[in-house]
Amino acid sequence: LDPETRQYTTADKDSFAYITTRDRWPVIITGAIDDVYRSVSRTEGDKLEEGKEIVKQLTAMKYELQHDRKMVPLQDDGQTDIALYNKELEKLKHPTWFNVPWLFAECYFYRRIQTFFALSIQWATYDVFSRQKLSTFRSSRSAVLELASHYRTLREQLTSHKSSPDPNAEEVLFREMCEICLWGNATDLSLLTSLSYEDIQKLQGSEARKASESNILTNDLGSAFEVLQKAKESAKRDAPFLQDRRIDIVLDNAGFELYVDLVLAAYLLDSGLATTIILHAKKFPWFVSDVIPADFASLLSALAAPKPFYETPLDDENLADAAPPPALELKEIEDLNFIFQTLSSHHAEGKLILRPHPFWTYGGSFWRMHAEAPDLYEDLKGGILSIWKGDLNYRKLCADADWDPATPFQEAIGPMGKNSGINVLALRTCKADVVTGLKKGDDERLKEMEGGSDEFGKQRKWAWGGKWALCSLSQGK
Ligand code: F6P
Ligand code: MG
């Protein structure tokens, strides 16, 4: 099921896998401990006792990780994937934290945290990353408002040109919306351990986006547009038989990224490039900031009622000397409400659907989807295009393997590629070592740039920080 090319492991001292294990996971788990600790201090009775137990379990896991202990089997929380995780541990001969395939270890990390909560009674649905997700979303306020205003202008233009759409302008717009959606991924919270809020804000505005256009190393957005355009034309010709043109978006992060994904979804529906959008989400907190259904709900309520969301300080921001957040202007509120109304009417009409699936939090790569989640694999075949957001989805598509960077993307995604019947468009900012689809010599050139590698040219540092991106399409024919 897996490719023959070896996967990155946490023992690879030159890869981001090692740095992640040594530096990033301890910070993430410490953040989780602090969060539960804070919530525990506001509870009493059984909930208090259970909360303390969770803190203990998290602390023990952090110790095991930092002391390179064996990865213990997961406790059974009643979900079917536990057996898969534990089987994988056996297959890997019960590895230690610093000598295990990176992808599996990282999934195990979040899955194990989830068992602590799932096995409790009072904390079963608690989201340990929720505080962080909400406060970062609030801090992206200026980019949110900028895009809301841009979207509204666009919609007005779309409505006035509906009778005679200019295909060139349509393609330009499609590219722009996809690029917004791409760079919205540069800001996932698990990277916050190395980026500041200021860095994040710089990454989000439209100026930053324009400046970053040349950082897209492979850009197949033109071909993706063609796929959609052709489907639209043939639907027009052969209607009503081909009326349903569905696009799947495999979501990544909540907050700002989910917001831009929703704007893209709305645009795809408004422009007639799709008739239905399915949003694929996780079922429990994952990789710090990934979308779970509750994030979808809280984003929509923030758009519906932006004043209380943006103008009430969060409890951790409630410092006596902190300036209160500036009040929103009327136009800003109207722009956000406009997006909310568009989204909620698409949702109410069944054109915008959120669909969580347990497979998204399994420990293996998407090379295994046809075997481990045949229902999902079949489901994806029903769409005209699937858009895969972010770094982790890309790593899973390519099995997190050490491909030669010039390997064609379609080859690296194995069973999701040729003959799969699925058109896969990955929108990925690079935050890990795996890269495919580059031109020969590109990797070497990027390594030679300042900060692109170490003195021996071994590390692929350029690919770790979200500065470079890939928009790769594989047509499943
Ligand atoms: O830690 C592994 C990793 O894939 C990083 O490379 C990346 O920063 C993060 O997890 C998740 O990124 P994303 O939210 O884009 O999938
Ligand atoms: Mg993520």
XYZ file of N, CA and C and ligand atoms in Angstrom, residues 185 188-190 251-254 257 282 286-291 389-393 431, ligand 2:
67
model
N -2.905 29.474 3.975
C -2.340 28.316 4.674
C -0.976 28.590 5.293
N -0.495 28.408 9.695
C -1.083 27.439 10.622
C -0.448 27.590 12.004
N -1.227 27.221 13.007
C -0.780 27.504 14.376
C 0.313 26.583 14.880
N 0.502 25.440 14.230
C 1.560 24.582 14.751
C 2.920 25.175 14.410
N -10.241 20.420 3.846
C -9.831 21.578 4.647
C -8.553 21.315 5.420
N -7.913 22.419 5.784
C -6.786 22.312 6.702
C -7.130 23.105 7.976
N -6.657 24.341 8.069
C -6.763 25.035 9.358
C -8.010 25.894 9.530
N -8.405 26.044 10.807
C -9.524 26.910 11.171
C -9.070 28.364 11.152
N -7.604 30.693 7.666
C -7.575 29.803 6.494
C -8.975 29.283 6.146
N -12.037 17.421 10.044
C -11.634 16.417 11.034
C -12.738 16.279 12.078
N -6.834 18.521 15.903
C -5.815 17.836 15.112
C -4.768 18.833 14.637
N -3.510 18.512 14.777
C -2.417 19.388 14.312
C -2.657 20.848 14.714
N -3.029 21.016 15.955
C -3.341 22.298 16.587
C -4.543 23.007 15.955
N -4.396 23.404 14.690
C -5.400 24.347 14.200
C -6.358 23.787 13.150
N -6.343 22.484 12.886
C -7.226 21.968 11.832
C -8.714 22.132 12.181
N -9.507 22.237 11.117
C -10.940 22.514 11.303
C -11.706 21.313 11.842
N -5.958 21.305 0.838
C -5.308 22.455 1.433
C -4.148 22.063 2.353
N -3.069 22.803 2.220
C -2.073 22.784 3.274
C -0.984 21.744 3.214
N -0.142 21.867 4.198
C 1.079 21.068 4.222
C 0.824 19.602 4.576
N 0.033 19.381 5.611
C -0.167 17.994 6.026
C -0.883 17.192 4.942
N -1.904 17.778 4.314
C -2.586 17.056 3.238
C -1.604 16.697 2.130
N 6.022 23.382 4.265
C 6.433 23.442 5.667
C 7.047 22.129 6.108
Mg -3.139 22.180 9.760
